């Protein structure tokens, strides 16, 4: 809880909430765009966005049940557990798409004359 008179603290709180929500959501789309071929980027970002919105719409019910039955401490512990499981599931993708060929610099093509 932040008092209303503390404008800058309120501003910082709202900024932090937006930063920590939008940042990871944007990185999911970026990771998907980096992994697939350039012809499938928009499809991949659309699919990942759909999955994210579906997950966000469904996540409220089980988390509400956890808070109702076990309290806020169990809520925080469950979120940490879910985050750990997500990290473990994404860990195999750490170096996916990184090959020796992908590390080579792109050839420079001269600009077309006007």
PDB file of N, CA and C in Angstrom:
ATOM      1  N   UNK A   1       0.840  -1.179   0.000  1.00  0.00           N
ATOM      2  CA  UNK A   1       0.000   0.000   0.000  1.00  0.00           C
ATOM      3  C   UNK A   1       0.882   1.238   0.000  1.00  0.00           C
ATOM      4  N   UNK A   2       0.613   2.140  -0.911  1.00  0.00           N
ATOM      5  CA  UNK A   2       1.355   3.390  -1.000  1.00  0.00           C
ATOM      6  C   UNK A   2       0.352   4.535  -0.839  1.00  0.00           C
ATOM      7  N   UNK A   3       0.633   5.480   0.063  1.00  0.00           N
ATOM      8  CA  UNK A   3      -0.290   6.613   0.216  1.00  0.00           C
ATOM      9  C   UNK A   3      -0.435   7.409  -1.082  1.00  0.00           C
ATOM     10  N   UNK A   4      -1.610   7.980  -1.279  1.00  0.00           N
ATOM     11  CA  UNK A   4      -1.914   8.709  -2.504  1.00  0.00           C
ATOM     12  C   UNK A   4      -1.015   9.925  -2.659  1.00  0.00           C
ATOM     13  N   UNK A   5      -0.623  10.541  -1.564  1.00  0.00           N
ATOM     14  CA  UNK A   5       0.184  11.760  -1.630  1.00  0.00           C
ATOM     15  C   UNK A   5       1.596  11.506  -2.160  1.00  0.00           C
ATOM     16  N   UNK A   6       2.049  10.284  -2.157  1.00  0.00           N
ATOM     17  CA  UNK A   6       3.396   9.961  -2.637  1.00  0.00           C
ATOM     18  C   UNK A   6       3.336   9.704  -4.141  1.00  0.00           C
ATOM     19  N   UNK A   7       3.256  10.755  -4.908  1.00  0.00           N
ATOM     20  CA  UNK A   7       3.062  10.628  -6.359  1.00  0.00           C
ATOM     21  C   UNK A   7       4.163   9.838  -7.040  1.00  0.00           C
ATOM     22  N   UNK A   8       5.382  10.162  -6.719  1.00  0.00           N
ATOM     23  CA  UNK A   8       6.493   9.520  -7.431  1.00  0.00           C
ATOM     24  C   UNK A   8       6.645   8.052  -7.064  1.00  0.00           C
ATOM     25  N   UNK A   9       6.315   7.716  -5.850  1.00  0.00           N
ATOM     26  CA  UNK A   9       6.351   6.307  -5.461  1.00  0.00           C
ATOM     27  C   UNK A   9       5.242   5.552  -6.183  1.00  0.00           C
ATOM     28  N   UNK A  10       4.062   6.168  -6.287  1.00  0.00           N
ATOM     29  CA  UNK A  10       2.971   5.550  -7.043  1.00  0.00           C
ATOM     30  C   UNK A  10       3.357   5.386  -8.513  1.00  0.00           C
ATOM     31  N   UNK A  11       3.962   6.423  -9.069  1.00  0.00           N
ATOM     32  CA  UNK A  11       4.392   6.346 -10.461  1.00  0.00           C
ATOM     33  C   UNK A  11       5.403   5.221 -10.646  1.00  0.00           C
ATOM     34  N   UNK A  12       6.352   5.119  -9.732  1.00  0.00           N
ATOM     35  CA  UNK A  12       7.367   4.065  -9.810  1.00  0.00           C
ATOM     36  C   UNK A  12       6.736   2.680  -9.675  1.00  0.00           C
ATOM     37  N   UNK A  13       5.732   2.552  -8.810  1.00  0.00           N
ATOM     38  CA  UNK A  13       5.057   1.260  -8.641  1.00  0.00           C
ATOM     39  C   UNK A  13       4.329   0.852  -9.921  1.00  0.00           C
ATOM     40  N   UNK A  14       3.600   1.794 -10.525  1.00  0.00           N
ATOM     41  CA  UNK A  14       2.881   1.478 -11.767  1.00  0.00           C
ATOM     42  C   UNK A  14       3.869   1.160 -12.891  1.00  0.00           C
ATOM     43  N   UNK A  15       4.949   1.928 -12.979  1.00  0.00           N
ATOM     44  CA  UNK A  15       5.977   1.666 -13.981  1.00  0.00           C
ATOM     45  C   UNK A  15       6.570   0.274 -13.789  1.00  0.00           C
ATOM     46  N   UNK A  16       6.876  -0.082 -12.560  1.00  0.00           N
ATOM     47  CA  UNK A  16       7.483  -1.384 -12.284  1.00  0.00           C
ATOM     48  C   UNK A  16       6.541  -2.526 -12.634  1.00  0.00           C
ATOM     49  N   UNK A  17       5.275  -2.368 -12.306  1.00  0.00           N
ATOM     50  CA  UNK A  17       4.302  -3.408 -12.643  1.00  0.00           C
ATOM     51  C   UNK A  17       4.234  -3.597 -14.160  1.00  0.00           C
ATOM     52  N   UNK A  18       4.139  -2.503 -14.902  1.00  0.00           N
ATOM     53  CA  UNK A  18       4.099  -2.600 -16.362  1.00  0.00           C
ATOM     54  C   UNK A  18       5.378  -3.182 -16.938  1.00  0.00           C
ATOM     55  N   UNK A  19       6.518  -2.775 -16.400  1.00  0.00           N
ATOM     56  CA  UNK A  19       7.803  -3.263 -16.905  1.00  0.00           C
ATOM     57  C   UNK A  19       7.945  -4.764 -16.689  1.00  0.00           C
ATOM     58  N   UNK A  20       7.596  -5.236 -15.507  1.00  0.00           N
ATOM     59  CA  UNK A  20       7.790  -6.647 -15.200  1.00  0.00           C
ATOM     60  C   UNK A  20       6.708  -7.539 -15.799  1.00  0.00           C
ATOM     61  N   UNK A  21       5.624  -6.967 -16.282  1.00  0.00           N
ATOM     62  CA  UNK A  21       4.626  -7.771 -16.994  1.00  0.00           C
ATOM     63  C   UNK A  21       4.918  -7.762 -18.493  1.00  0.00           C
ATOM     64  N   UNK A  22       5.139  -6.590 -19.064  1.00  0.00           N
ATOM     65  CA  UNK A  22       5.330  -6.504 -20.512  1.00  0.00           C
ATOM     66  C   UNK A  22       6.663  -7.102 -20.953  1.00  0.00           C
ATOM     67  N   UNK A  23       7.707  -6.912 -20.178  1.00  0.00           N
ATOM     68  CA  UNK A  23       9.032  -7.402 -20.563  1.00  0.00           C
ATOM     69  C   UNK A  23       9.061  -8.889 -20.875  1.00  0.00           C
ATOM     70  N   UNK A  24       8.674  -9.759 -19.938  1.00  0.00           N
ATOM     71  CA  UNK A  24       8.669 -11.194 -20.239  1.00  0.00           C
ATOM     72  C   UNK A  24       7.713 -11.577 -21.357  1.00  0.00           C
ATOM     73  N   UNK A  25       6.566 -10.896 -21.432  1.00  0.00           N
ATOM     74  CA  UNK A  25       5.614 -11.217 -22.499  1.00  0.00           C
ATOM     75  C   UNK A  25       6.210 -10.888 -23.861  1.00  0.00           C
ATOM     76  N   UNK A  26       6.929  -9.787 -23.953  1.00  0.00           N
ATOM     77  CA  UNK A  26       7.567  -9.422 -25.216  1.00  0.00           C
ATOM     78  C   UNK A  26       8.697 -10.401 -25.547  1.00  0.00           C
ATOM     79  N   UNK A  27       9.433 -10.843 -24.534  1.00  0.00           N
ATOM     80  CA  UNK A  27      10.542 -11.759 -24.774  1.00  0.00           C
ATOM     81  C   UNK A  27      10.074 -13.120 -25.273  1.00  0.00           C
ATOM     82  N   UNK A  28       8.874 -13.545 -24.874  1.00  0.00           N
ATOM     83  CA  UNK A  28       8.334 -14.813 -25.384  1.00  0.00           C
ATOM     84  C   UNK A  28       8.131 -14.724 -26.886  1.00  0.00           C
ATOM     85  N   UNK A  29       7.519 -13.641 -27.350  1.00  0.00           N
ATOM     86  CA  UNK A  29       7.332 -13.451 -28.792  1.00  0.00           C
ATOM     87  C   UNK A  29       8.648 -13.316 -29.524  1.00  0.00           C
ATOM     88  N   UNK A  30       9.603 -12.625 -28.921  1.00  0.00           N
ATOM     89  CA  UNK A  30      10.916 -12.464 -29.531  1.00  0.00           C
ATOM     90  C   UNK A  30      11.632 -13.794 -29.653  1.00  0.00           C
ATOM     91  N   UNK A  31      11.554 -14.612 -28.623  1.00  0.00           N
ATOM     92  CA  UNK A  31      12.193 -15.936 -28.670  1.00  0.00           C
ATOM     93  C   UNK A  31      11.568 -16.791 -29.768  1.00  0.00           C
ATOM     94  N   UNK A  32      10.250 -16.733 -29.873  1.00  0.00           N
ATOM     95  CA  UNK A  32       9.585 -17.481 -30.938  1.00  0.00           C
ATOM     96  C   UNK A  32       9.980 -16.992 -32.313  1.00  0.00           C
ATOM     97  N   UNK A  33      10.132 -15.686 -32.474  1.00  0.00           N
ATOM     98  CA  UNK A  33      10.516 -15.124 -33.767  1.00  0.00           C
ATOM     99  C   UNK A  33      11.952 -15.480 -34.128  1.00  0.00           C
ATOM    100  N   UNK A  34      12.805 -15.620 -33.137  1.00  0.00           N
ATOM    101  CA  UNK A  34      14.209 -15.946 -33.401  1.00  0.00           C
ATOM    102  C   UNK A  34      14.411 -17.408 -33.780  1.00  0.00           C
ATOM    103  N   UNK A  35      13.537 -18.281 -33.337  1.00  0.00           N
ATOM    104  CA  UNK A  35      13.732 -19.716 -33.541  1.00  0.00           C
ATOM    105  C   UNK A  35      13.245 -20.183 -34.908  1.00  0.00           C
ATOM    106  N   UNK A  36      12.161 -19.596 -35.409  1.00  0.00           N
ATOM    107  CA  UNK A  36      11.540 -20.102 -36.636  1.00  0.00           C
ATOM    108  C   UNK A  36      12.093 -19.391 -37.869  1.00  0.00           C
ATOM    109  N   UNK A  37      11.758 -19.944 -39.021  1.00  0.00           N
ATOM    110  CA  UNK A  37      12.133 -19.344 -40.301  1.00  0.00           C
ATOM    111  C   UNK A  37      11.372 -18.038 -40.485  1.00  0.00           C
ATOM    112  N   UNK A  38      11.946 -17.120 -41.248  1.00  0.00           N
ATOM    113  CA  UNK A  38      11.340 -15.790 -41.389  1.00  0.00           C
ATOM    114  C   UNK A  38       9.955 -15.825 -42.030  1.00  0.00           C
ATOM    115  N   UNK A  39       9.641 -16.859 -42.757  1.00  0.00           N
ATOM    116  CA  UNK A  39       8.319 -16.936 -43.375  1.00  0.00           C
ATOM    117  C   UNK A  39       7.233 -17.350 -42.377  1.00  0.00           C
ATOM    118  N   UNK A  40       7.630 -17.831 -41.195  1.00  0.00           N
ATOM    119  CA  UNK A  40       6.649 -18.288 -40.207  1.00  0.00           C
ATOM    120  C   UNK A  40       6.618 -17.437 -38.952  1.00  0.00           C
ATOM    121  N   UNK A  41       7.255 -16.270 -38.973  1.00  0.00           N
ATOM    122  CA  UNK A  41       7.353 -15.450 -37.758  1.00  0.00           C
ATOM    123  C   UNK A  41       5.987 -14.975 -37.289  1.00  0.00           C
ATOM    124  N   UNK A  42       5.181 -14.427 -38.170  1.00  0.00           N
ATOM    125  CA  UNK A  42       3.890 -13.885 -37.727  1.00  0.00           C
ATOM    126  C   UNK A  42       2.965 -14.984 -37.222  1.00  0.00           C
ATOM    127  N   UNK A  43       2.997 -16.148 -37.841  1.00  0.00           N
ATOM    128  CA  UNK A  43       2.192 -17.266 -37.363  1.00  0.00           C
ATOM    129  C   UNK A  43       2.645 -17.697 -35.982  1.00  0.00           C
ATOM    130  N   UNK A  44       3.950 -17.752 -35.771  1.00  0.00           N
ATOM    131  CA  UNK A  44       4.491 -18.164 -34.478  1.00  0.00           C
ATOM    132  C   UNK A  44       4.115 -17.169 -33.385  1.00  0.00           C
ATOM    133  N   UNK A  45       4.245 -15.889 -33.670  1.00  0.00           N
ATOM    134  CA  UNK A  45       3.906 -14.881 -32.667  1.00  0.00           C
ATOM    135  C   UNK A  45       2.404 -14.917 -32.357  1.00  0.00           C
ATOM    136  N   UNK A  46       1.576 -15.127 -33.368  1.00  0.00           N
ATOM    137  CA  UNK A  46       0.145 -15.256 -33.137  1.00  0.00           C
ATOM    138  C   UNK A  46      -0.194 -16.462 -32.280  1.00  0.00           C
ATOM    139  N   UNK A  47       0.444 -17.595 -32.555  1.00  0.00           N
ATOM    140  CA  UNK A  47       0.202 -18.801 -31.767  1.00  0.00           C
ATOM    141  C   UNK A  47       0.662 -18.606 -30.329  1.00  0.00           C
ATOM    142  N   UNK A  48       1.836 -18.027 -30.135  1.00  0.00           N
ATOM    143  CA  UNK A  48       2.331 -17.791 -28.779  1.00  0.00           C
ATOM    144  C   UNK A  48       1.449 -16.800 -28.028  1.00  0.00           C
ATOM    145  N   UNK A  49       0.960 -15.777 -28.715  1.00  0.00           N
ATOM    146  CA  UNK A  49       0.046 -14.830 -28.081  1.00  0.00           C
ATOM    147  C   UNK A  49      -1.255 -15.487 -27.668  1.00  0.00           C
ATOM    148  N   UNK A  50      -1.779 -16.360 -28.522  1.00  0.00           N
ATOM    149  CA  UNK A  50      -3.012 -17.071 -28.204  1.00  0.00           C
ATOM    150  C   UNK A  50      -2.814 -17.956 -26.979  1.00  0.00           C
ATOM    151  N   UNK A  51      -1.697 -18.662 -26.928  1.00  0.00           N
ATOM    152  CA  UNK A  51      -1.410 -19.524 -25.777  1.00  0.00           C
ATOM    153  C   UNK A  51      -1.261 -18.677 -24.513  1.00  0.00           C
ATOM    154  N   UNK A  52      -0.606 -17.527 -24.613  1.00  0.00           N
ATOM    155  CA  UNK A  52      -0.420 -16.658 -23.446  1.00  0.00           C
ATOM    156  C   UNK A  52      -1.767 -16.145 -22.931  1.00  0.00           C
ATOM    157  N   UNK A  53      -2.636 -15.707 -23.823  1.00  0.00           N
ATOM    158  CA  UNK A  53      -3.944 -15.205 -23.392  1.00  0.00           C
ATOM    159  C   UNK A  53      -4.812 -16.325 -22.834  1.00  0.00           C
ATOM    160  N   UNK A  54      -4.714 -17.499 -23.417  1.00  0.00           N
ATOM    161  CA  UNK A  54      -5.467 -18.637 -22.898  1.00  0.00           C
ATOM    162  C   UNK A  54      -4.985 -18.988 -21.493  1.00  0.00           C
ATOM    163  N   UNK A  55      -3.676 -19.021 -21.312  1.00  0.00           N
ATOM    164  CA  UNK A  55      -3.133 -19.302 -19.989  1.00  0.00           C
ATOM    165  C   UNK A  55      -3.514 -18.259 -18.963  1.00  0.00           C
ATOM    166  N   UNK A  56      -3.496 -16.992 -19.372  1.00  0.00           N
ATOM    167  CA  UNK A  56      -3.867 -15.921 -18.447  1.00  0.00           C
ATOM    168  C   UNK A  56      -5.337 -16.001 -18.056  1.00  0.00           C
ATOM    169  N   UNK A  57      -6.177 -16.412 -18.982  1.00  0.00           N
ATOM    170  CA  UNK A  57      -7.606 -16.492 -18.668  1.00  0.00           C
ATOM    171  C   UNK A  57      -7.935 -17.692 -17.787  1.00  0.00           C
ATOM    172  N   UNK A  58      -7.156 -18.741 -17.889  1.00  0.00           N
ATOM    173  CA  UNK A  58      -7.416 -19.950 -17.105  1.00  0.00           C
ATOM    174  C   UNK A  58      -6.705 -19.920 -15.758  1.00  0.00           C
ATOM    175  N   UNK A  59      -5.624 -19.176 -15.631  1.00  0.00           N
ATOM    176  CA  UNK A  59      -4.787 -19.220 -14.434  1.00  0.00           C
ATOM    177  C   UNK A  59      -5.493 -18.719 -13.184  1.00  0.00           C
ATOM    178  N   UNK A  60      -6.477 -17.869 -13.321  1.00  0.00           N
ATOM    179  CA  UNK A  60      -7.123 -17.294 -12.153  1.00  0.00           C
ATOM    180  C   UNK A  60      -7.820 -18.301 -11.265  1.00  0.00           C
ATOM    181  N   UNK A  61      -8.482 -19.272 -11.833  1.00  0.00           N
ATOM    182  CA  UNK A  61      -9.272 -20.211 -11.028  1.00  0.00           C
ATOM    183  C   UNK A  61      -8.408 -21.050 -10.086  1.00  0.00           C
ATOM    184  N   UNK A  62      -7.376 -21.764 -10.586  1.00  0.00           N
ATOM    185  CA  UNK A  62      -6.600 -22.572  -9.639  1.00  0.00           C
ATOM    186  C   UNK A  62      -5.862 -21.728  -8.598  1.00  0.00           C
ATOM    187  N   UNK A  63      -5.395 -20.547  -8.998  1.00  0.00           N
ATOM    188  CA  UNK A  63      -4.692 -19.710  -8.024  1.00  0.00           C
ATOM    189  C   UNK A  63      -5.661 -19.181  -6.969  1.00  0.00           C
ATOM    190  N   UNK A  64      -6.894 -18.899  -7.361  1.00  0.00           N
ATOM    191  CA  UNK A  64      -7.903 -18.488  -6.387  1.00  0.00           C
ATOM    192  C   UNK A  64      -8.193 -19.606  -5.392  1.00  0.00           C
ATOM    193  N   UNK A  65      -8.274 -20.821  -5.881  1.00  0.00           N
ATOM    194  CA  UNK A  65      -8.499 -21.971  -4.998  1.00  0.00           C
ATOM    195  C   UNK A  65      -7.340 -22.149  -4.019  1.00  0.00           C
ATOM    196  N   UNK A  66      -6.108 -21.939  -4.486  1.00  0.00           N
ATOM    197  CA  UNK A  66      -4.943 -22.066  -3.609  1.00  0.00           C
ATOM    198  C   UNK A  66      -5.004 -21.021  -2.504  1.00  0.00           C
ATOM    199  N   UNK A  67      -5.314 -19.765  -2.863  1.00  0.00           N
ATOM    200  CA  UNK A  67      -5.390 -18.703  -1.851  1.00  0.00           C
ATOM    201  C   UNK A  67      -6.531 -18.973  -0.876  1.00  0.00           C
ATOM    202  N   UNK A  68      -7.677 -19.389  -1.383  1.00  0.00           N
ATOM    203  CA  UNK A  68      -8.842 -19.624  -0.531  1.00  0.00           C
ATOM    204  C   UNK A  68      -8.596 -20.761   0.458  1.00  0.00           C
ATOM    205  N   UNK A  69      -7.991 -21.842  -0.006  1.00  0.00           N
ATOM    206  CA  UNK A  69      -7.828 -23.021   0.840  1.00  0.00           C
ATOM    207  C   UNK A  69      -6.558 -23.007   1.691  1.00  0.00           C
ATOM    208  N   UNK A  70      -5.467 -22.389   1.180  1.00  0.00           N
ATOM    209  CA  UNK A  70      -4.179 -22.505   1.875  1.00  0.00           C
ATOM    210  C   UNK A  70      -3.556 -21.173   2.270  1.00  0.00           C
ATOM    211  N   UNK A  71      -4.053 -20.052   1.768  1.00  0.00           N
ATOM    212  CA  UNK A  71      -3.531 -18.746   2.145  1.00  0.00           C
ATOM    213  C   UNK A  71      -2.524 -18.199   1.141  1.00  0.00           C
ATOM    214  N   UNK A  72      -2.095 -16.938   1.423  1.00  0.00           N
ATOM    215  CA  UNK A  72      -1.213 -16.236   0.486  1.00  0.00           C
ATOM    216  C   UNK A  72       0.190 -16.819   0.460  1.00  0.00           C
ATOM    217  N   UNK A  73       0.629 -17.412   1.540  1.00  0.00           N
ATOM    218  CA  UNK A  73       1.961 -18.036   1.548  1.00  0.00           C
ATOM    219  C   UNK A  73       2.043 -19.170   0.539  1.00  0.00           C
ATOM    220  N   UNK A  74       0.987 -19.974   0.480  1.00  0.00           N
ATOM    221  CA  UNK A  74       0.954 -21.069  -0.497  1.00  0.00           C
ATOM    222  C   UNK A  74       0.883 -20.524  -1.923  1.00  0.00           C
ATOM    223  N   UNK A  75       0.240 -19.367  -2.091  1.00  0.00           N
ATOM    224  CA  UNK A  75       0.163 -18.733  -3.410  1.00  0.00           C
ATOM    225  C   UNK A  75       1.560 -18.385  -3.916  1.00  0.00           C
ATOM    226  N   UNK A  76       2.342 -17.735  -3.061  1.00  0.00           N
ATOM    227  CA  UNK A  76       3.697 -17.343  -3.462  1.00  0.00           C
ATOM    228  C   UNK A  76       4.554 -18.575  -3.726  1.00  0.00           C
ATOM    229  N   UNK A  77       4.455 -19.569  -2.860  1.00  0.00           N
ATOM    230  CA  UNK A  77       5.234 -20.795  -3.050  1.00  0.00           C
ATOM    231  C   UNK A  77       4.827 -21.495  -4.340  1.00  0.00           C
ATOM    232  N   UNK A  78       3.532 -21.523  -4.636  1.00  0.00           N
ATOM    233  CA  UNK A  78       3.089 -22.180  -5.870  1.00  0.00           C
ATOM    234  C   UNK A  78       3.579 -21.431  -7.105  1.00  0.00           C
ATOM    235  N   UNK A  79       3.569 -20.086  -7.072  1.00  0.00           N
ATOM    236  CA  UNK A  79       4.085 -19.332  -8.213  1.00  0.00           C
ATOM    237  C   UNK A  79       5.583 -19.584  -8.411  1.00  0.00           C
ATOM    238  N   UNK A  80       6.325 -19.668  -7.324  1.00  0.00           N
ATOM    239  CA  UNK A  80       7.753 -19.985  -7.444  1.00  0.00           C
ATOM    240  C   UNK A  80       7.952 -21.394  -8.007  1.00  0.00           C
ATOM    241  N   UNK A  81       7.113 -22.313  -7.577  1.00  0.00           N
ATOM    242  CA  UNK A  81       7.194 -23.681  -8.109  1.00  0.00           C
ATOM    243  C   UNK A  81       6.850 -23.733  -9.589  1.00  0.00           C
ATOM    244  N   UNK A  82       5.794 -23.018  -9.989  1.00  0.00           N
ATOM    245  CA  UNK A  82       5.414 -22.990 -11.397  1.00  0.00           C
ATOM    246  C   UNK A  82       6.501 -22.352 -12.251  1.00  0.00           C
ATOM    247  N   UNK A  83       7.111 -21.286 -11.742  1.00  0.00           N
ATOM    248  CA  UNK A  83       8.199 -20.637 -12.476  1.00  0.00           C
ATOM    249  C   UNK A  83       9.384 -21.583 -12.621  1.00  0.00           C
ATOM    250  N   UNK A  84       9.682 -22.344 -11.574  1.00  0.00           N
ATOM    251  CA  UNK A  84      10.794 -23.308 -11.642  1.00  0.00           C
ATOM    252  C   UNK A  84      10.523 -24.394 -12.674  1.00  0.00           C
ATOM    253  N   UNK A  85       9.294 -24.879 -12.707  1.00  0.00           N
ATOM    254  CA  UNK A  85       8.936 -25.898 -13.700  1.00  0.00           C
ATOM    255  C   UNK A  85       9.055 -25.315 -15.110  1.00  0.00           C
ATOM    256  N   UNK A  86       8.614 -24.086 -15.306  1.00  0.00           N
ATOM    257  CA  UNK A  86       8.717 -23.447 -16.623  1.00  0.00           C
ATOM    258  C   UNK A  86      10.177 -23.313 -17.041  1.00  0.00           C
ATOM    259  N   UNK A  87      11.038 -22.927 -16.116  1.00  0.00           N
ATOM    260  CA  UNK A  87      12.466 -22.810 -16.437  1.00  0.00           C
ATOM    261  C   UNK A  87      13.035 -24.169 -16.824  1.00  0.00           C
ATOM    262  N   UNK A  88      12.686 -25.203 -16.083  1.00  0.00           N
ATOM    263  CA  UNK A  88      13.185 -26.545 -16.410  1.00  0.00           C
ATOM    264  C   UNK A  88      12.689 -27.022 -17.774  1.00  0.00           C
ATOM    265  N   UNK A  89      11.438 -26.693 -18.109  1.00  0.00           N
ATOM    266  CA  UNK A  89      10.909 -27.095 -19.413  1.00  0.00           C
ATOM    267  C   UNK A  89      11.544 -26.314 -20.561  1.00  0.00           C
ATOM    268  N   UNK A  90      11.915 -25.065 -20.323  1.00  0.00           N
ATOM    269  CA  UNK A  90      12.509 -24.243 -21.375  1.00  0.00           C
ATOM    270  C   UNK A  90      14.022 -24.400 -21.475  1.00  0.00           C
ATOM    271  N   UNK A  91      14.638 -25.010 -20.482  1.00  0.00           N
ATOM    272  CA  UNK A  91      16.090 -25.153 -20.471  1.00  0.00           C
ATOM    273  C   UNK A  91      16.654 -25.876 -21.697  1.00  0.00           C
ATOM    274  N   UNK A  92      16.003 -26.925 -22.228  1.00  0.00           N
ATOM    275  CA  UNK A  92      16.548 -27.566 -23.430  1.00  0.00           C
ATOM    276  C   UNK A  92      16.606 -26.646 -24.645  1.00  0.00           C
ATOM    277  N   UNK A  93      15.849 -25.554 -24.630  1.00  0.00           N
ATOM    278  CA  UNK A  93      15.848 -24.633 -25.772  1.00  0.00           C
ATOM    279  C   UNK A  93      16.942 -23.581 -25.670  1.00  0.00           C
ATOM    280  N   UNK A  94      17.790 -23.678 -24.655  1.00  0.00           N
ATOM    281  CA  UNK A  94      18.785 -22.643 -24.373  1.00  0.00           C
ATOM    282  C   UNK A  94      19.622 -22.305 -25.600  1.00  0.00           C
ATOM    283  N   UNK A  95      20.128 -23.292 -26.281  1.00  0.00           N
ATOM    284  CA  UNK A  95      20.985 -23.041 -27.432  1.00  0.00           C
ATOM    285  C   UNK A  95      20.336 -23.496 -28.738  1.00  0.00           C
ATOM    286  N   UNK A  96      19.046 -23.611 -28.754  1.00  0.00           N
ATOM    287  CA  UNK A  96      18.327 -24.024 -29.944  1.00  0.00           C
ATOM    288  C   UNK A  96      18.495 -22.995 -31.049  1.00  0.00           C
ATOM    289  N   UNK A  97      18.875 -23.438 -32.203  1.00  0.00           N
ATOM    290  CA  UNK A  97      19.035 -22.545 -33.332  1.00  0.00           C
ATOM    291  C   UNK A  97      20.403 -21.904 -33.425  1.00  0.00           C
ATOM    292  N   UNK A  98      21.285 -22.132 -32.447  1.00  0.00           N
ATOM    293  CA  UNK A  98      22.623 -21.553 -32.482  1.00  0.00           C
ATOM    294  C   UNK A  98      23.558 -22.583 -33.100  1.00  0.00           C
ATOM    295  N   UNK A  99      23.923 -22.358 -34.337  1.00  0.00           N
ATOM    296  CA  UNK A  99      24.851 -23.239 -35.033  1.00  0.00           C
ATOM    297  C   UNK A  99      26.031 -22.412 -35.503  1.00  0.00           C
ATOM    298  N   UNK A 100      27.020 -23.093 -35.990  1.00  0.00           N
ATOM    299  CA  UNK A 100      28.195 -22.370 -36.492  1.00  0.00           C
ATOM    300  C   UNK A 100      27.812 -21.477 -37.674  1.00  0.00           C
ATOM    301  N   UNK A 101      26.885 -21.957 -38.485  1.00  0.00           N
ATOM    302  CA  UNK A 101      26.460 -21.155 -39.635  1.00  0.00           C
ATOM    303  C   UNK A 101      25.696 -19.907 -39.211  1.00  0.00           C
ATOM    304  N   UNK A 102      24.909 -20.024 -38.130  1.00  0.00           N
ATOM    305  CA  UNK A 102      24.149 -18.852 -37.693  1.00  0.00           C
ATOM    306  C   UNK A 102      25.044 -17.802 -37.046  1.00  0.00           C
ATOM    307  N   UNK A 103      26.260 -18.188 -36.657  1.00  0.00           N
ATOM    308  CA  UNK A 103      27.188 -17.233 -36.052  1.00  0.00           C
ATOM    309  C   UNK A 103      27.956 -16.432 -37.100  1.00  0.00           C
ATOM    310  N   UNK A 104      27.931 -16.884 -38.363  1.00  0.00           N
ATOM    311  CA  UNK A 104      28.654 -16.179 -39.417  1.00  0.00           C
ATOM    312  C   UNK A 104      27.979 -14.838 -39.706  1.00  0.00           C
ATOM    313  N   UNK A 105      28.765 -13.802 -39.996  1.00  0.00           N
ATOM    314  CA  UNK A 105      28.143 -12.519 -40.326  1.00  0.00           C
ATOM    315  C   UNK A 105      27.420 -12.589 -41.674  1.00  0.00           C
ATOM    316  N   UNK A 106      26.368 -11.828 -41.785  1.00  0.00           N
ATOM    317  CA  UNK A 106      25.610 -11.791 -43.033  1.00  0.00           C
ATOM    318  C   UNK A 106      26.403 -11.053 -44.091  1.00  0.00           C
ATOM    319  N   UNK A 107      26.285 -11.473 -45.351  1.00  0.00           N
ATOM    320  CA  UNK A 107      27.007 -10.767 -46.405  1.00  0.00           C
ATOM    321  C   UNK A 107      26.438  -9.370 -46.616  1.00  0.00           C
ATOM    322  N   UNK A 108      27.306  -8.453 -46.906  1.00  0.00           N
ATOM    323  CA  UNK A 108      26.890  -7.064 -47.148  1.00  0.00           C
ATOM    324  C   UNK A 108      26.573  -6.902 -48.620  1.00  0.00           C
ATOM    325  N   UNK A 109      25.363  -6.446 -48.905  1.00  0.00           N
ATOM    326  CA  UNK A 109      24.986  -6.210 -50.298  1.00  0.00           C
ATOM    327  C   UNK A 109      24.894  -4.714 -50.513  1.00  0.00           C
ATOM    328  N   UNK A 110      25.417  -4.251 -51.623  1.00  0.00           N
ATOM    329  CA  UNK A 110      25.372  -2.803 -51.876  1.00  0.00           C
ATOM    330  C   UNK A 110      23.942  -2.356 -52.140  1.00  0.00           C
ATOM    331  N   UNK A 111      23.668  -1.139 -51.790  1.00  0.00           N
ATOM    332  CA  UNK A 111      22.333  -0.577 -52.007  1.00  0.00           C
ATOM    333  C   UNK A 111      22.106  -0.364 -53.511  1.00  0.00           C
ATOM    334  N   UNK A 112      20.872  -0.506 -53.926  1.00  0.00           N
ATOM    335  CA  UNK A 112      20.533  -0.301 -55.333  1.00  0.00           C
ATOM    336  C   UNK A 112      20.560   1.188 -55.648  1.00  0.00           C
ATOM    337  N   UNK A 113      21.087   1.542 -56.807  1.00  0.00           N
ATOM    338  CA  UNK A 113      21.084   2.974 -57.173  1.00  0.00           C
ATOM    339  C   UNK A 113      19.640   3.434 -57.438  1.00  0.00           C
ATOM    340  N   UNK A 114      19.396   4.673 -57.133  1.00  0.00           N
ATOM    341  CA  UNK A 114      18.039   5.213 -57.326  1.00  0.00           C
ATOM    342  C   UNK A 114      17.807   5.634 -58.744  1.00  0.00           C
TER     343      UNK A 114
END
